[in-house]
Amino acid sequence: MTLRELHERARKTLDPVVYDYVAGGAGEERVLAANERAFDDYALLPRVLRGSAVRDTAVDLPGAPRTAPVFVAPTAFHRLVHPDGELATARAAAAEGAVLVTGTAATTAVREVVAAAREAAPDPAVWFQLYPHPRGEVTAALVRRAEDAGCTALVLTVDSPVFGRHARDLRNGFTDLPPGYAAENMRDLPGAPPGGLLDIPMSPEAGWAHLAELVRGTALPVLVKGVLHPDDARQAVEHGAAGIIVSNHGGRQSDAVPAAVDCLPALVDAVAGRVPVLLDGGVRRGSDVAVALALGARAVGLGRPVVWGLAAEGEAGVRRVLATLRDEYDHTLALCGGRRNADLTADMVVAKGGAR
Ligand SMILES: Cc1cc2nc3c(=O)[nH]c(=O)nc-3n(C[C@H](O)[C@H](O)[C@H](O)COP(=O)(O)O)c2cc1C
Ligand SMILES: CCCCC(=O)C(=O)O
């Protein structure tokens, strides 16, 4: 079954309001559409007579040595789409050797998520995503939870000073979690009520000091997610980021930003190899992975496709999504005459219709 078919099955399975929450974007959904369409505008110029029957696609990421080049981006509330929720996602990602980013908005506590990943693989990599919280003690408590659970990196999402305006959710009246679901990691934190969507505050006044404080307060590497401006990528590195995730939140925050992959080259230049640059948004095929890696991304994240796999088939569906992308990417690498990711270089990416 292709990713497209899994998406279709998920659409038929899900409550339309939940489907819209996952599928939707901000505003007129221009950025949502642009993320996927941008990949259509790139083509790959293969190199010939230099390939290998054995290919190595593993990458080193912070807190995740020798991992898959495709990771599970943080997406909220997995129990809304499948009763096994984040436990299924965790087992699937671990079994496929992919980093799982769980986070503040998970409907399963991080301790249980890491335990489930460990059932599926001896040394899984689970990262924990958080937002800059106005109260330092709340961030500190969340970080302790992630550390105690065994997470190997933190991800600070910085593209959400305020929550995006999701037109579908506003139309559907979906503005908080239904009864019976909670953001489990927010339970019993100092000064924070449990645990609905509205209890995960965004901080319009957060500054670079938040990042510096987070980095100071943990031994874990901290990646910064949601960077689009090259100067912000430089600032993030200067404030201690161990990695940059180029992302526009899957078109769910500003509806006026460029497609994520179109921002990638400038950020790769700005970071100049000091830390790995990752990307998410619109990745749907192995060739999209190849384009992003050729343009300098170390790895790419999948948001919605993982949720569609989970909704359609639980753990097996998430495994299928990750395995499909891995196989398609490996095949593309072979067709491009590559034996390792580094064999994909920026000169091999051209605008559709010809060489640039
Ligand atoms: C339903 C949903 C929930 C999300 N929740 C979060 C979140 O809690 N934290 C976060 O940093 N990003 C969140 N994101 C953004 C994803 O991490 C990622 O940036 C985006 O989905 C990538 O685009 P794609 O869906 O086209 O793969 C969410 C995305 C979706 C679709
Ligand atoms: C406060 C929950 C965050 C979920 C999120 O980031 C999204 O729906 O895009």
Short mmCIF file of C-alpha atoms and ligand atoms in Angstrom, two decimals:
data_model
loop_
_atom_site.label_atom_id
_atom_site.label_comp_id
_atom_site.label_asym_id
_atom_site.label_seq_id
_atom_site.Cartn_x
_atom_site.Cartn_y
_atom_site.Cartn_z
CA MET A 1 0.00 0.00 0.00
CA THR A 2 1.36 3.44 -0.90
CA LEU A 3 1.42 6.42 1.44
CA ARG A 4 -1.38 7.92 -0.63
CA GLU A 5 -3.57 4.87 -0.06
CA LEU A 6 -2.85 4.91 3.68
CA HIS A 7 -3.85 8.57 3.75
CA GLU A 8 -7.11 7.70 2.00
CA ARG A 9 -7.81 4.87 4.46
CA ALA A 10 -7.12 7.19 7.37
CA ARG A 11 -9.51 9.77 5.95
CA LYS A 12 -12.27 7.16 5.74
CA THR A 13 -11.55 5.83 9.26
CA LEU A 14 -11.28 9.09 11.16
CA ASP A 15 -13.91 11.34 12.63
CA PRO A 16 -13.99 14.20 10.06
CA VAL A 17 -13.23 16.77 12.76
CA VAL A 18 -10.09 14.90 13.85
CA TYR A 19 -9.15 14.35 10.20
CA ASP A 20 -9.40 18.09 9.59
CA TYR A 21 -7.27 18.84 12.66
CA VAL A 22 -4.45 16.71 11.31
CA ALA A 23 -4.80 17.50 7.61
CA GLY A 24 -5.38 21.21 7.95
CA GLY A 25 -3.11 24.20 7.91
CA ALA A 26 -3.24 27.86 8.80
CA GLY A 27 -5.16 30.52 6.93
CA GLU A 28 -5.90 29.63 3.32
CA GLU A 29 -3.53 26.65 3.53
CA ARG A 30 -1.20 28.18 0.96
CA VAL A 31 1.91 27.04 2.82
CA LEU A 32 0.44 23.59 3.43
CA ALA A 33 0.05 23.19 -0.35
CA ALA A 34 3.40 24.83 -1.13
CA ASN A 35 5.41 22.42 1.03
CA GLU A 36 4.49 19.44 -1.14
CA ARG A 37 4.39 21.34 -4.42
CA ALA A 38 7.91 22.70 -3.89
CA PHE A 39 9.28 19.16 -4.11
CA ASP A 40 7.48 18.74 -7.46
CA ASP A 41 9.53 21.64 -8.80
CA TYR A 42 12.87 19.93 -8.18
CA ALA A 43 14.40 17.17 -10.26
CA LEU A 44 17.46 15.00 -9.67
CA LEU A 45 20.31 14.70 -12.17
CA PRO A 46 21.70 11.21 -11.63
CA ARG A 47 25.42 10.41 -11.78
CA VAL A 48 26.19 7.26 -13.74
CA LEU A 49 28.64 4.36 -13.61
CA ARG A 50 29.69 4.88 -10.01
CA GLY A 51 27.05 3.04 -7.95
CA SER A 52 27.12 0.16 -5.50
CA ALA A 53 25.02 -2.89 -4.74
CA VAL A 54 25.44 -2.15 -1.05
CA ARG A 55 24.20 1.21 0.13
CA ASP A 56 24.55 2.82 3.54
CA THR A 57 21.86 5.38 4.35
CA ALA A 58 22.41 5.69 8.11
CA VAL A 59 23.09 9.17 9.54
CA ASP A 60 24.44 10.46 12.84
CA LEU A 61 22.10 12.82 14.64
CA PRO A 62 22.39 14.38 18.11
CA GLY A 63 21.62 11.62 20.60
CA ALA A 64 21.01 9.18 17.73
CA PRO A 65 24.09 7.60 16.19
CA ARG A 66 23.61 5.56 13.00
CA THR A 67 19.90 6.26 12.63
CA ALA A 68 17.54 6.39 9.63
CA PRO A 69 17.64 9.59 7.54
CA VAL A 70 13.86 9.87 8.02
CA PHE A 71 12.57 10.73 11.50
CA VAL A 72 9.11 11.07 13.04
CA ALA A 73 8.40 14.79 13.51
CA PRO A 74 6.47 15.75 16.64
CA THR A 75 2.72 15.59 16.11
CA ALA A 76 0.22 16.11 18.90
CA PHE A 77 -2.39 13.78 20.38
CA HIS A 78 -1.85 10.35 18.80
CA ARG A 79 -4.58 8.72 20.90
CA LEU A 80 -7.10 10.87 19.01
CA VAL A 81 -6.45 8.82 15.87
CA HIS A 82 -5.76 5.35 17.32
CA PRO A 83 -6.33 3.81 20.78
CA ASP A 84 -2.67 2.68 20.99
CA GLY A 85 -1.60 6.27 20.35
CA GLU A 86 2.04 7.17 20.98
CA LEU A 87 2.85 3.65 22.22
CA ALA A 88 2.27 2.31 18.71
CA THR A 89 4.23 5.13 17.11
CA ALA A 90 7.11 4.57 19.51
CA ARG A 91 7.32 0.83 18.85
CA ALA A 92 7.14 1.37 15.10
CA ALA A 93 9.81 4.07 14.99
CA ALA A 94 12.16 2.04 17.19
CA ALA A 95 11.64 -1.09 15.12
CA GLU A 96 12.45 0.86 11.95
CA GLY A 97 15.51 2.48 13.50
CA ALA A 98 14.07 5.99 13.21
CA VAL A 99 14.16 8.82 15.74
CA LEU A 100 10.77 9.52 17.29
CA VAL A 101 10.14 13.06 18.46
CA THR A 102 7.49 12.92 21.16
CA GLY A 103 6.61 16.01 23.12
CA THR A 104 4.57 18.28 25.29
CA ALA A 105 1.35 17.61 23.39
CA ALA A 106 1.54 13.79 23.56
CA THR A 107 -1.46 11.93 24.91
CA THR A 108 0.90 9.38 26.49
CA ALA A 109 3.48 10.22 29.16
CA VAL A 110 7.06 10.34 27.89
CA ARG A 111 8.17 7.64 30.35
CA GLU A 112 5.72 5.18 28.78
CA VAL A 113 6.65 6.27 25.26
CA VAL A 114 10.34 5.54 25.83
CA ALA A 115 9.50 2.24 27.55
CA ALA A 116 7.46 1.17 24.51
CA ALA A 117 10.31 2.11 22.16
CA ARG A 118 12.66 -0.03 24.29
CA GLU A 119 10.36 -3.03 23.88
CA ALA A 120 10.91 -2.80 20.13
CA ALA A 121 14.65 -2.08 19.93
CA PRO A 122 17.55 -2.20 22.40
CA ASP A 123 18.74 1.37 21.98
CA PRO A 124 15.97 3.54 20.53
CA ALA A 125 16.32 7.30 20.13
CA VAL A 126 13.38 9.30 21.45
CA TRP A 127 13.63 13.09 21.50
CA PHE A 128 11.36 15.39 23.50
CA GLN A 129 9.82 18.52 21.93
CA LEU A 130 8.79 21.50 23.97
CA TYR A 131 7.72 25.09 23.51
CA PRO A 132 9.41 28.00 25.31
CA HIS A 133 7.20 28.23 28.41
CA PRO A 134 6.70 31.58 30.14
CA ARG A 135 7.51 29.92 33.49
CA GLY A 136 11.00 28.55 33.79
CA GLU A 137 10.02 26.01 36.45
CA VAL A 138 7.51 24.38 34.08
CA THR A 139 10.19 23.98 31.38
CA ALA A 140 12.62 22.64 33.96
CA ALA A 141 10.10 20.06 35.19
CA LEU A 142 9.28 18.93 31.62
CA VAL A 143 12.98 18.61 30.87
CA ARG A 144 13.51 16.47 34.00
CA ARG A 145 10.65 14.20 32.86
CA ALA A 146 12.23 13.78 29.44
CA GLU A 147 15.67 13.14 30.93
CA ASP A 148 14.38 10.67 33.53
CA ALA A 149 12.44 8.82 30.83
CA GLY A 150 15.63 8.33 28.81
CA CYS A 151 15.16 10.80 25.95
CA THR A 152 18.42 11.50 24.14
CA ALA A 153 17.78 15.04 22.86
CA LEU A 154 15.41 17.98 23.28
CA VAL A 155 13.68 19.94 20.52
CA LEU A 156 12.64 23.53 21.17
CA THR A 157 9.88 24.65 18.78
CA VAL A 158 10.27 28.36 18.12
CA ASP A 159 7.76 29.01 15.32
CA SER A 160 4.77 29.33 17.64
CA PRO A 161 4.87 32.63 19.54
CA VAL A 162 1.09 32.39 19.16
CA PHE A 163 -0.94 29.44 17.94
CA GLY A 164 -1.68 29.33 14.20
CA ARG A 165 -5.21 30.09 13.00
CA HIS A 166 -6.48 26.77 11.66
CA ALA A 167 -9.57 27.67 9.65
CA ARG A 168 -10.92 24.11 9.57
CA ASP A 169 -10.68 23.75 13.36
CA LEU A 170 -12.35 27.10 13.93
CA ARG A 171 -15.15 26.12 11.56
CA ASN A 172 -15.51 22.70 13.23
CA GLY A 173 -15.38 24.14 16.75
CA PHE A 174 -12.32 21.98 17.48
CA THR A 175 -10.50 24.25 19.88
CA ASP A 176 -9.53 21.84 22.66
CA LEU A 177 -9.08 18.15 23.32
CA PRO A 178 -12.29 16.14 23.73
CA PRO A 179 -13.09 14.81 27.22
CA GLY A 180 -10.99 11.80 28.19
CA TYR A 181 -7.79 13.00 26.48
CA ALA A 182 -5.01 15.04 28.01
CA ALA A 183 -1.53 16.26 27.29
CA GLU A 184 -0.14 13.72 29.74
CA ASN A 185 3.27 15.31 30.16
CA MET A 186 1.61 18.49 31.45
CA ARG A 187 0.02 16.69 34.43
CA ASP A 188 1.00 17.77 37.93
CA LEU A 189 3.58 20.30 36.87
CA PRO A 190 4.34 23.20 39.16
CA GLY A 191 1.98 26.03 38.32
CA ALA A 192 0.50 24.41 35.20
CA PRO A 193 -3.03 23.02 35.02
CA PRO A 194 -3.47 19.64 33.32
CA GLY A 195 -3.50 19.03 30.40
CA GLY A 196 -5.69 20.25 27.43
CA LEU A 197 -4.55 21.96 24.30
CA LEU A 198 -5.14 25.32 25.90
CA ASP A 199 -2.85 24.47 28.79
CA ILE A 200 0.16 24.31 26.49
CA PRO A 201 1.01 27.97 26.43
CA MET A 202 2.85 29.67 23.65
CA SER A 203 5.16 32.52 24.66
CA PRO A 204 5.09 35.55 22.39
CA GLU A 205 7.78 37.10 24.58
CA ALA A 206 10.25 34.20 24.51
CA GLY A 207 13.76 35.23 23.49
CA TRP A 208 17.15 33.74 22.78
CA ALA A 209 17.74 33.70 26.53
CA HIS A 210 15.13 30.89 26.73
CA LEU A 211 17.25 28.76 24.43
CA ALA A 212 20.45 29.58 26.30
CA GLU A 213 18.76 28.73 29.61
CA LEU A 214 17.44 25.45 28.26
CA VAL A 215 20.89 24.51 26.95
CA ARG A 216 22.48 25.41 30.31
CA GLY A 217 19.92 23.40 32.27
CA THR A 218 20.42 20.03 30.58
CA ALA A 219 23.17 17.69 29.48
CA LEU A 220 21.04 16.67 26.47
CA PRO A 221 21.65 18.18 23.03
CA VAL A 222 19.00 20.79 22.13
CA LEU A 223 17.76 21.18 18.56
CA VAL A 224 15.80 24.25 17.49
CA LYS A 225 12.74 23.60 15.32
CA GLY A 226 10.94 26.10 13.13
CA VAL A 227 13.81 28.25 11.86
CA LEU A 228 13.45 29.82 8.38
CA HIS A 229 15.67 32.93 8.44
CA PRO A 230 19.41 32.33 7.99
CA ASP A 231 20.32 34.86 10.70
CA ASP A 232 18.15 32.94 13.18
CA ALA A 233 19.98 29.74 12.30
CA ARG A 234 23.29 31.49 13.09
CA GLN A 235 21.87 32.86 16.36
CA ALA A 236 20.60 29.43 17.34
CA VAL A 237 24.05 27.92 16.84
CA GLU A 238 25.63 30.76 18.82
CA HIS A 239 23.21 30.11 21.68
CA GLY A 240 24.16 26.45 21.88
CA ALA A 241 21.79 24.63 19.51
CA ALA A 242 23.05 21.15 18.61
CA GLY A 243 20.95 21.10 15.45
CA ILE A 244 18.51 23.18 13.39
CA ILE A 245 15.20 21.88 12.07
CA VAL A 246 14.09 23.91 9.06
CA SER A 247 10.31 23.80 9.32
CA ASN A 248 7.20 25.91 8.87
CA HIS A 249 5.24 23.57 11.16
CA GLY A 250 3.65 21.85 8.18
CA GLY A 251 1.94 25.10 7.14
CA ARG A 252 0.11 25.33 10.48
CA GLN A 253 1.58 28.58 11.79
CA SER A 254 2.22 31.47 9.37
CA ASP A 255 0.45 31.10 6.02
CA ALA A 256 2.84 33.59 4.43
CA VAL A 257 6.19 31.79 4.64
CA PRO A 258 8.06 29.95 1.87
CA ALA A 259 7.91 26.19 1.41
CA ALA A 260 10.28 24.53 3.85
CA VAL A 261 12.56 22.96 1.24
CA ASP A 262 12.94 26.31 -0.55
CA CYS A 263 14.44 27.76 2.65
CA LEU A 264 16.90 24.91 3.11
CA PRO A 265 19.91 26.01 0.99
CA ALA A 266 20.22 29.42 2.68
CA LEU A 267 20.10 27.83 6.14
CA VAL A 268 22.62 25.17 5.22
CA ASP A 269 24.93 27.99 4.07
CA ALA A 270 24.38 29.98 7.24
CA VAL A 271 25.07 27.04 9.55
CA ALA A 272 28.19 26.15 7.53
CA GLY A 273 28.50 22.64 8.88
CA ARG A 274 28.71 23.64 12.57
CA VAL A 275 25.65 21.54 13.49
CA PRO A 276 23.36 19.26 11.47
CA VAL A 277 20.47 20.87 9.60
CA LEU A 278 17.25 18.84 9.45
CA LEU A 279 14.06 19.59 7.54
CA ASP A 280 10.38 18.75 7.72
CA GLY A 281 7.31 19.70 5.68
CA GLY A 282 5.86 18.10 2.57
CA VAL A 283 8.14 15.04 2.41
CA ARG A 284 6.04 12.31 0.80
CA ARG A 285 8.37 10.27 -1.44
CA GLY A 286 11.84 8.80 -1.40
CA SER A 287 12.88 11.30 -4.05
CA ASP A 288 11.84 14.14 -1.71
CA VAL A 289 14.22 12.70 0.89
CA ALA A 290 16.96 12.59 -1.76
CA VAL A 291 16.37 16.21 -2.82
CA ALA A 292 16.50 17.44 0.78
CA LEU A 293 19.65 15.47 1.56
CA ALA A 294 21.30 16.65 -1.65
CA LEU A 295 20.51 20.25 -0.67
CA GLY A 296 22.30 19.72 2.63
CA ALA A 297 19.77 18.31 5.11
CA ARG A 298 21.19 15.59 7.36
CA ALA A 299 17.72 14.03 7.83
CA VAL A 300 14.05 14.76 7.13
CA GLY A 301 10.96 14.53 9.32
CA LEU A 302 7.51 13.16 8.54
CA GLY A 303 4.48 14.73 10.20
CA ARG A 304 1.11 13.86 8.72
CA PRO A 305 2.09 10.65 6.88
CA VAL A 306 2.95 9.01 10.21
CA VAL A 307 -0.41 10.04 11.66
CA TRP A 308 -2.19 8.61 8.61
CA GLY A 309 -0.30 5.32 9.02
CA LEU A 310 -1.21 5.21 12.71
CA ALA A 311 -4.87 5.97 12.03
CA ALA A 312 -5.16 3.38 9.24
CA GLU A 313 -3.23 0.46 10.74
CA GLY A 314 -1.77 1.36 14.15
CA GLU A 315 1.81 0.27 14.77
CA ALA A 316 1.95 -1.70 11.49
CA GLY A 317 0.81 1.36 9.56
CA VAL A 318 3.54 3.57 11.02
CA ARG A 319 6.10 0.87 10.24
CA ARG A 320 4.78 0.71 6.70
CA VAL A 321 5.15 4.48 6.23
CA LEU A 322 8.72 4.50 7.52
CA ALA A 323 9.73 1.37 5.61
CA THR A 324 8.18 2.66 2.38
CA LEU A 325 10.06 5.93 2.57
CA ARG A 326 13.29 4.12 3.45
CA ASP A 327 12.97 1.72 0.51
CA GLU A 328 12.00 4.47 -1.91
CA TYR A 329 14.92 6.60 -0.76
CA ASP A 330 17.39 3.71 -1.05
CA HIS A 331 16.10 3.02 -4.56
CA THR A 332 16.45 6.70 -5.54
CA LEU A 333 19.98 6.75 -4.15
CA ALA A 334 20.82 3.72 -6.30
CA LEU A 335 19.33 5.37 -9.39
CA CYS A 336 21.46 8.45 -8.66
CA GLY A 337 24.64 6.39 -8.58
CA GLY A 338 25.06 6.78 -4.83
CA ARG A 339 26.38 4.38 -2.22
CA ARG A 340 25.99 6.79 0.68
CA ASN A 341 24.00 9.93 1.43
CA ALA A 342 27.01 12.17 0.81
CA ASP A 343 27.01 11.04 -2.83
CA LEU A 344 23.93 13.23 -3.31
CA THR A 345 25.23 16.74 -3.88
CA ALA A 346 23.57 20.07 -4.51
CA ASP A 347 24.69 20.15 -8.16
CA MET A 348 22.45 17.13 -8.78
CA VAL A 349 19.30 19.08 -7.82
CA VAL A 350 17.88 21.08 -10.70
CA ALA A 351 14.69 23.01 -11.28
CA LYS A 352 12.20 20.84 -13.12
CA GLY A 353 12.52 21.42 -16.82
CA GLY A 354 16.29 21.61 -16.95
CA ALA A 355 19.57 22.42 -15.34
CA ARG A 356 19.71 25.63 -13.32
C1 LIG B 1 -1.55 17.16 13.72
C2 LIG B 1 -0.23 17.84 13.88
C3 LIG B 1 0.23 18.14 15.13
C4 LIG B 1 1.48 18.77 15.30
N1 LIG B 1 1.93 19.01 16.55
C5 LIG B 1 3.15 19.55 16.72
C6 LIG B 1 3.68 19.75 18.01
O1 LIG B 1 3.05 19.43 19.03
N2 LIG B 1 4.89 20.32 18.14
C7 LIG B 1 5.63 20.68 17.03
O2 LIG B 1 6.74 21.20 17.18
N3 LIG B 1 5.16 20.49 15.78
C8 LIG B 1 3.96 19.93 15.61
N4 LIG B 1 3.49 19.71 14.34
C9 LIG B 1 4.35 20.04 13.17
C10 LIG B 1 5.21 18.83 12.77
O3 LIG B 1 6.21 18.57 13.71
C11 LIG B 1 5.91 19.06 11.43
O4 LIG B 1 6.62 20.28 11.48
C12 LIG B 1 4.98 19.07 10.22
O5 LIG B 1 3.85 18.23 10.41
C13 LIG B 1 5.76 18.60 8.99
O6 LIG B 1 5.01 18.67 7.86
P1 LIG B 1 4.26 17.41 7.15
O7 LIG B 1 3.04 17.17 7.97
O8 LIG B 1 4.00 17.95 5.81
O9 LIG B 1 5.22 16.23 7.14
C14 LIG B 1 2.24 19.10 14.16
C15 LIG B 1 1.77 18.79 12.89
C16 LIG B 1 0.55 18.17 12.73
C17 LIG B 1 0.07 17.83 11.34
C1 LIG B 2 -0.73 23.14 21.63
C2 LIG B 2 -0.66 21.88 20.84
C3 LIG B 2 0.29 21.99 19.70
C4 LIG B 2 -0.15 21.23 18.52
C5 LIG B 2 0.48 21.75 17.28
O1 LIG B 2 1.61 22.15 17.26
C6 LIG B 2 -0.28 21.75 16.04
O2 LIG B 2 -1.44 21.34 16.07
O3 LIG B 2 0.28 22.16 15.03
#
